[in-house]
Amino acid sequence: MNITSSIFRENDIRGTYPEQINENTIKLVAYAIARKCKKHEINSIAVGRDGRLSGPSLLESFCDGLLEAGIHVNNIGLVTSPLLYFAAKKEESKSGIMITGSHNPKNHNGIKMVIDDKPVSGTEIFDLIRNSEDFGKKGEIKYTDIKELYLEEVSKNISVQKPEELKIVLDCGNGAAGCIAPDLFKALGFSVIELFSEVDGNFPNHHPDPGKLENLKDLIAEVEKSNADVGFAFDGDGDRVGLVTNKGEVIFPDKLMMLFSKDILSRDKGKIVFDVKCSNQLENLITEQGGIPIMSPTGHFHIKKAIKKNNALLGGEMSGHIFFNDKWYGFDDGHYAAVRIAEILTNSDKNISELINQFPQSFSTPELNITVTDETKFSVIEDFEKNCNLDGEKITIDGLRVNFKNGWGLIRASNTTPKLVLRFEGDSLEEMNEIKDLFLSELSRICPNIDINLD
């Protein structure tokens, strides 16, 4: 059995195709998932894929593996991760598997998993991997189109006033969101301008990662050109959203979380989960609005677990994953999050810029990265935690976050790439840069062999 252990990550499974993930390895993964399903007395599961070029053959091999292992398969085909999670909620087993490389480069692919209504880590699946065995009776396969049911249910869930008066630009980045997001907004009656809705795993226009500012240039240009009210961008599998205002400004997801938190807490009091990369201003706003803030490690696996554990109304992280658990299902859904913003807009007399500008201003960097290796990234963080001389409140649930009186800084290891992730915030631009320089100076001192080249 030749399989690369490093592709089995805390949140999911990800690797390069065909070197690390291919038709043979994914069948072994299918056997391992079948073992977990049988342990939980689950005999059926929904399976889908995103628009990557390797998706069709990987999906076929994965389904073959499940069937050989005696698991019945509901193949829902080309979908976003949210559509797969929705399909899993409708399964009696509450289980689903998504074959997706998310926002990673086009030669990557991977797997996201929910079994028995709970997220599953890649590391757990690695522990279950063995060669084929006699599983007994084979499973059966059926093919389902889940999109119409999803459109129908979201339409009943959302309350919009005069949607035709709201002009919205959607940039699907040639990712899987192109198969659902435009139809969703049109079904709700919005005036829609589409960018790159054709699903194309070569991603010919720009990479589908709204967390990187360079990928939002086309959206900003179209919003300004068409005088649109708001613009949304989605990642490759549609579970993350990026927002551009009517003025062409990019809004970080922790500011979106402030907007959602204020809206939800105006109707219902409860807990709201956010990751360590989010602004202090979000925690303050949740408290001021009568909610209970809960900080979580980064990653959809951790956020989902924290939402379920705390029965939270809402969860979100800086990467753009937003999880609604107030009147929706609690999974991360980029196109549903976009619709919730549009819902707020149609029920307000303010535009999106005015709604965002009502929140306190702070100065923060986007997510910054330093390239290292998958083998060294966690040891680098351990060394930094042990040896840094930064004077402030230290939070170590995910890397090291240090809160100062005038802001904070964070350094952590990426769950999905061979990178260190950093973010900084200050009460002023000068203070933000001072905190950033403090962290980078300490990193240079503690780990002199690292090339500190931020990207």
XYZ file of C-alpha atoms in Angstrom:
455
model
C 0.000 0.000 0.000
C 1.643 3.205 -1.205
C -0.135 6.230 0.239
C 1.158 9.629 1.400
C 0.290 10.194 5.054
C 0.687 14.009 4.838
C -2.490 14.359 2.719
C -4.570 13.304 5.730
C -5.063 16.604 7.530
C -6.931 17.788 10.570
C -9.793 19.293 8.567
C -9.931 17.008 5.549
C -7.842 15.156 2.952
C -5.908 17.117 0.306
C -3.075 16.442 -2.098
C -1.796 16.739 -5.651
C -3.288 14.713 -8.506
C -2.130 12.169 -9.594
C 0.991 11.949 -7.394
C -0.706 11.897 -3.968
C -4.397 11.450 -4.716
C -5.391 9.240 -7.638
C -7.945 6.619 -8.573
C -6.166 3.923 -6.543
C -5.596 5.916 -3.350
C -9.125 7.296 -3.348
C -10.489 3.745 -3.471
C -8.465 2.932 -0.337
C -9.957 6.051 1.272
C -13.418 4.811 0.276
C -12.756 1.482 2.033
C -11.617 3.360 5.161
C -14.722 5.573 5.145
C -16.861 2.445 4.694
C -15.263 0.971 7.819
C -16.190 4.080 9.793
C -19.729 4.021 8.374
C -20.228 0.404 9.380
C -18.959 1.173 12.868
C -21.808 3.701 13.116
C -24.298 1.326 11.446
C -24.527 3.593 8.385
C -25.148 1.842 5.057
C -25.786 4.757 2.664
C -24.021 7.999 1.866
C -24.334 10.989 -0.526
C -21.315 11.725 -2.733
C -20.511 14.714 -4.974
C -17.595 16.485 -6.663
C -16.534 19.989 -7.633
C -15.477 21.119 -11.112
C -11.836 20.050 -11.102
C -10.524 18.149 -14.108
C -9.671 15.107 -11.989
C -13.122 15.097 -10.358
C -15.081 12.751 -12.682
C -12.589 9.861 -12.565
C -11.941 10.264 -8.828
C -15.680 10.296 -8.140
C -16.169 7.127 -10.184
C -13.369 5.285 -8.368
C -14.534 6.511 -4.987
C -18.102 5.324 -5.631
C -16.766 1.959 -6.849
C -14.867 1.585 -3.573
C -17.904 2.360 -1.450
C -20.062 -0.032 -3.470
C -17.481 -2.824 -3.163
C -17.485 -2.216 0.599
C -21.274 -2.672 0.748
C -22.239 1.018 1.117
C -25.188 2.343 -0.917
C -24.300 5.525 -2.821
C -26.407 8.558 -3.719
C -24.319 10.188 -6.465
C -25.346 13.859 -6.741
C -22.661 14.662 -9.331
C -21.187 18.132 -9.930
C -22.134 20.297 -6.946
C -20.722 22.732 -4.419
C -19.743 21.535 -0.948
C -22.826 23.262 0.541
C -25.072 21.301 -1.821
C -23.359 18.100 -0.682
C -23.833 19.050 2.979
C -27.488 19.836 2.217
C -27.886 16.447 0.535
C -26.296 14.779 3.572
C -28.863 16.460 5.839
C -31.593 14.890 3.687
C -30.061 11.411 3.852
C -31.386 9.120 6.555
C -27.727 8.493 7.470
C -26.957 12.253 7.682
C -23.715 11.426 5.838
C -21.962 12.794 2.762
C -18.562 12.964 1.065
C -17.380 15.803 -1.171
C -14.489 15.330 -3.592
C -12.959 18.796 -3.813
C -9.687 20.663 -3.920
C -11.473 23.755 -2.549
C -9.323 26.831 -3.350
C -6.057 24.938 -3.865
C -4.243 24.911 -7.252
C -5.946 23.164 -10.151
C -3.771 20.029 -9.933
C -4.951 19.399 -6.341
C -7.951 17.466 -5.132
C -9.229 16.109 -1.849
C -12.130 15.029 0.319
C -14.407 16.730 2.857
C -16.502 14.447 5.038
C -19.551 14.448 7.264
C -20.649 11.140 8.772
C -23.597 10.753 11.129
C -24.047 14.564 11.001
C -20.523 15.144 12.356
C -17.392 16.440 10.580
C -14.616 13.860 10.196
C -10.891 14.612 10.219
C -8.539 13.224 7.612
C -6.251 11.883 10.337
C -9.041 9.640 11.624
C -9.554 8.178 8.155
C -5.808 7.513 7.748
C -5.918 5.333 10.856
C -8.622 3.199 9.165
C -6.826 2.655 5.850
C -6.053 -0.945 4.943
C -6.012 -2.885 1.699
C -9.172 -4.386 0.257
C -10.997 -7.114 2.129
C -14.112 -9.187 1.638
C -16.843 -6.755 2.653
C -19.640 -9.089 1.625
C -22.671 -7.908 -0.342
C -22.101 -4.969 -2.700
C -23.910 -1.658 -2.341
C -26.248 -0.057 -4.865
C -25.971 3.332 -6.552
C -28.576 5.940 -7.463
C -28.243 9.371 -9.095
C -29.984 12.448 -7.681
C -30.208 16.120 -8.663
C -30.369 17.997 -5.358
C -30.359 21.534 -6.787
C -34.109 22.080 -7.199
C -34.815 20.991 -3.620
C -32.094 23.340 -2.382
C -33.460 26.275 -4.398
C -36.957 25.595 -3.118
C -35.872 25.394 0.519
C -33.697 28.538 0.444
C -36.516 30.447 -1.246
C -38.820 29.561 1.664
C -36.083 30.421 4.178
C -35.275 33.925 2.907
C -37.518 37.000 3.178
C -36.635 39.699 0.646
C -38.355 42.981 -0.223
C -38.301 44.152 -3.871
C -35.274 42.008 -4.826
C -35.462 43.183 -8.435
C -34.235 46.595 -7.270
C -30.936 45.121 -6.046
C -28.247 44.731 -8.712
C -25.801 41.970 -7.762
C -22.575 40.815 -9.436
C -21.613 37.159 -8.926
C -18.053 35.975 -9.663
C -17.985 32.177 -9.546
C -14.360 32.008 -10.712
C -15.176 29.063 -13.028
C -15.651 26.978 -9.872
C -18.559 24.761 -8.883
C -20.579 27.730 -7.561
C -21.383 28.462 -11.208
C -23.808 25.532 -11.186
C -25.987 26.994 -8.384
C -25.273 30.600 -7.280
C -26.656 32.424 -10.371
C -29.774 30.219 -10.378
C -30.289 30.861 -6.662
C -30.177 34.653 -6.940
C -32.363 34.640 -10.038
C -34.893 32.357 -8.348
C -35.148 34.911 -5.535
C -35.802 37.704 -8.043
C -32.535 39.663 -7.903
C -31.021 41.478 -10.852
C -27.904 39.384 -11.557
C -24.715 40.076 -13.510
C -22.595 36.941 -13.921
C -18.816 36.587 -14.145
C -17.163 33.262 -14.982
C -20.147 31.013 -14.222
C -19.008 28.311 -16.640
C -17.472 25.486 -14.592
C -13.917 24.969 -15.884
C -11.271 23.165 -13.844
C -8.507 25.050 -15.655
C -9.705 28.265 -13.924
C -8.842 30.339 -17.027
C -9.749 33.786 -15.651
C -8.469 33.870 -12.075
C -8.029 31.415 -9.245
C -11.245 30.801 -7.258
C -10.028 32.021 -3.867
C -11.813 35.172 -2.616
C -9.399 35.345 0.315
C -6.710 36.745 -2.007
C -7.243 40.346 -3.091
C -5.786 39.790 -6.579
C -8.639 37.365 -7.325
C -11.238 40.089 -6.704
C -10.019 42.577 -9.325
C -12.549 41.457 -11.964
C -15.397 41.642 -9.461
C -14.409 45.125 -8.288
C -14.162 46.334 -11.890
C -17.611 44.950 -12.788
C -19.285 46.354 -9.656
C -17.912 49.807 -10.467
C -18.676 49.547 -14.202
C -22.273 48.386 -13.723
C -22.956 50.587 -10.683
C -24.021 47.448 -8.812
C -25.247 47.385 -5.210
C -22.947 44.557 -4.120
C -20.604 41.905 -5.507
C -19.935 38.363 -4.325
C -17.076 35.976 -5.137
C -16.942 32.267 -4.314
C -14.160 29.762 -3.920
C -13.750 26.584 -5.963
C -16.297 24.507 -4.067
C -18.657 27.324 -3.088
C -18.420 27.100 0.700
C -16.679 30.483 1.068
C -17.779 33.967 0.075
C -16.008 37.262 -0.506
C -17.788 40.622 -0.658
C -17.202 43.835 -2.588
C -19.293 46.877 -1.668
C -21.122 49.274 -3.971
C -18.009 51.484 -3.708
C -15.676 48.696 -4.822
C -14.277 48.068 -1.336
C -13.307 44.553 -0.249
C -14.821 43.641 3.124
C -13.027 41.094 5.283
C -15.176 38.205 6.562
C -14.873 39.222 10.218
C -16.676 42.452 9.277
C -19.338 40.313 7.574
C -19.601 38.355 10.818
C -20.326 41.655 12.601
C -23.151 42.322 10.137
C -24.600 38.827 10.566
C -24.148 38.847 14.360
C -25.994 42.141 14.749
C -28.828 40.927 12.524
C -29.239 37.544 14.235
C -28.824 38.833 17.805
C -31.522 41.448 17.162
C -33.989 38.527 17.015
C -32.457 35.826 19.168
C -29.788 35.796 21.905
C -27.203 33.044 21.973
C -23.638 32.004 21.236
C -21.569 32.940 18.187
C -18.379 31.112 17.197
C -15.442 32.717 15.361
C -11.846 31.709 14.650
C -8.595 33.079 16.097
C -7.977 35.188 12.982
C -11.016 37.420 13.591
C -10.975 41.018 14.838
C -11.321 41.946 18.514
C -14.118 44.227 17.318
C -16.243 41.172 16.475
C -15.983 39.790 20.003
C -16.843 43.218 21.430
C -19.888 43.600 19.155
C -21.254 40.147 20.026
C -21.063 41.009 23.727
C -22.622 44.450 23.219
C -25.534 42.896 21.304
C -26.262 40.448 24.131
C -24.584 37.413 22.600
C -21.872 35.125 23.943
C -18.615 35.126 21.911
C -16.678 31.853 21.542
C -13.195 31.786 19.963
C -12.272 28.601 18.076
C -9.249 27.215 16.252
C -9.320 27.903 12.523
C -10.833 25.322 10.171
C -14.333 24.238 9.205
C -13.848 21.013 11.208
C -13.285 22.986 14.434
C -15.977 25.604 13.773
C -18.607 22.924 13.084
C -17.660 21.059 16.261
C -17.855 24.274 18.318
C -21.258 25.183 16.840
C -22.639 21.746 17.633
C -21.100 21.654 21.139
C -22.429 25.117 22.057
C -25.628 25.083 19.986
C -24.396 28.387 18.552
C -26.558 30.549 16.299
C -23.723 31.444 13.931
C -20.117 30.582 13.191
C -17.527 32.060 10.898
C -13.869 32.427 10.118
C -11.604 34.877 8.329
C -11.240 32.643 5.278
C -14.897 33.319 4.407
C -16.557 30.161 5.736
C -19.854 31.276 7.342
C -22.084 28.790 9.193
C -25.721 29.752 9.869
C -27.435 27.753 12.582
C -30.309 30.119 13.403
C -32.747 29.209 10.638
C -30.427 27.105 8.449
C -28.486 23.869 8.928
C -25.183 24.927 10.522
C -22.857 24.044 7.639
C -20.630 26.485 5.733
C -22.424 27.736 2.648
C -20.979 30.584 0.567
C -23.981 31.126 -1.705
C -26.435 31.004 1.209
C -24.282 33.522 3.142
C -24.384 35.817 0.101
C -28.176 35.512 -0.005
C -28.356 36.410 3.713
C -26.429 39.616 2.977
C -28.830 40.395 0.144
C -31.733 39.709 2.504
C -30.346 42.240 5.002
C -29.907 44.789 2.199
C -33.472 44.491 0.893
C -34.810 44.986 4.425
C -32.664 48.065 5.111
C -32.702 51.653 3.920
C -28.883 51.664 3.901
C -26.492 50.415 1.211
C -23.831 47.824 2.010
C -21.106 50.460 2.521
C -23.234 52.309 5.057
C -24.106 49.077 6.889
C -20.431 48.098 7.167
C -19.233 51.592 8.114
C -21.472 51.618 11.197
C -19.005 49.225 12.855
C -15.923 50.502 14.729
C -12.901 51.054 12.530
C -9.705 49.164 13.125
C -6.680 48.634 10.935
C -5.838 45.077 9.961
C -3.864 43.113 7.425
C -5.407 40.455 5.219
C -4.221 36.919 5.878
C -0.467 36.872 5.258
C 1.534 33.749 4.430
C 5.139 32.612 4.763
C 6.075 29.519 2.769
C 7.722 26.720 4.753
C 7.138 22.950 4.436
C 4.394 20.623 5.641
C 7.048 18.766 7.612
C 8.330 21.834 9.531
C 5.367 24.198 9.879
C 4.095 22.858 13.208
C 7.564 22.657 14.793
C 8.181 26.287 13.775
C 5.030 27.330 15.636
C 6.045 25.265 18.684
C 9.464 26.954 18.747
C 7.854 30.381 18.412
C 5.388 29.735 21.248
C 8.149 28.533 23.587
C 10.715 31.226 22.864
C 8.934 34.455 21.938
C 9.260 37.451 24.261
C 6.070 39.262 23.256
C 4.385 40.882 26.255
C 0.596 40.473 26.121
C -2.286 38.063 26.665
C -1.285 34.808 24.948
C -3.940 32.532 23.371
C -2.627 29.147 22.222
C -5.719 27.285 20.976
C -4.346 27.501 17.412
C -0.794 28.748 17.024
C -0.073 31.863 19.082
C -2.308 34.920 19.247
C -1.085 37.773 21.434
C -3.574 40.450 22.489
C -2.092 43.864 23.290
C -3.843 46.973 24.581
C -3.745 48.500 21.103
C -4.301 45.423 18.902
C -3.146 41.846 18.377
C -1.031 39.550 16.269
C -1.354 35.899 15.251
C 0.942 33.247 13.843
C -0.263 29.706 13.161
C 0.357 26.787 10.817
C -2.002 26.414 7.869
C -4.158 23.298 7.999
C -4.202 22.926 4.222
C -0.920 24.261 2.751
C 2.816 24.308 3.615
C 2.596 27.829 4.991
C 2.592 29.879 8.152
C -0.461 32.129 8.479
C -0.169 35.563 10.063
C -2.600 38.384 10.723
C -2.266 41.686 12.569
C -4.651 44.360 13.810
C -4.113 47.706 15.515
C -6.110 50.698 16.679
C -4.200 52.727 14.073
C -2.236 51.902 10.941
C 0.978 52.748 12.751
C 0.149 50.458 15.690
C -0.816 47.625 13.344
C 2.562 47.876 11.600
C 4.384 48.035 14.938
C 2.728 44.778 16.061
C 3.514 43.186 12.691
C 7.184 44.229 12.944
C 7.383 42.858 16.512
C 6.151 39.432 15.380
C 8.384 39.265 12.309
C 11.417 40.377 14.320
C 10.778 37.639 16.876
C 10.275 35.067 14.097
C 13.622 36.060 12.536
C 15.351 35.745 15.913
C 13.806 32.385 16.845
C 13.835 30.781 13.364
C 16.722 32.455 11.452
C 16.598 29.868 8.636
C 13.106 30.877 7.513
C 12.848 33.156 4.491
C 10.391 35.767 5.778
C 8.815 36.709 2.490
C 5.177 37.625 3.046
C 2.605 36.801 0.385
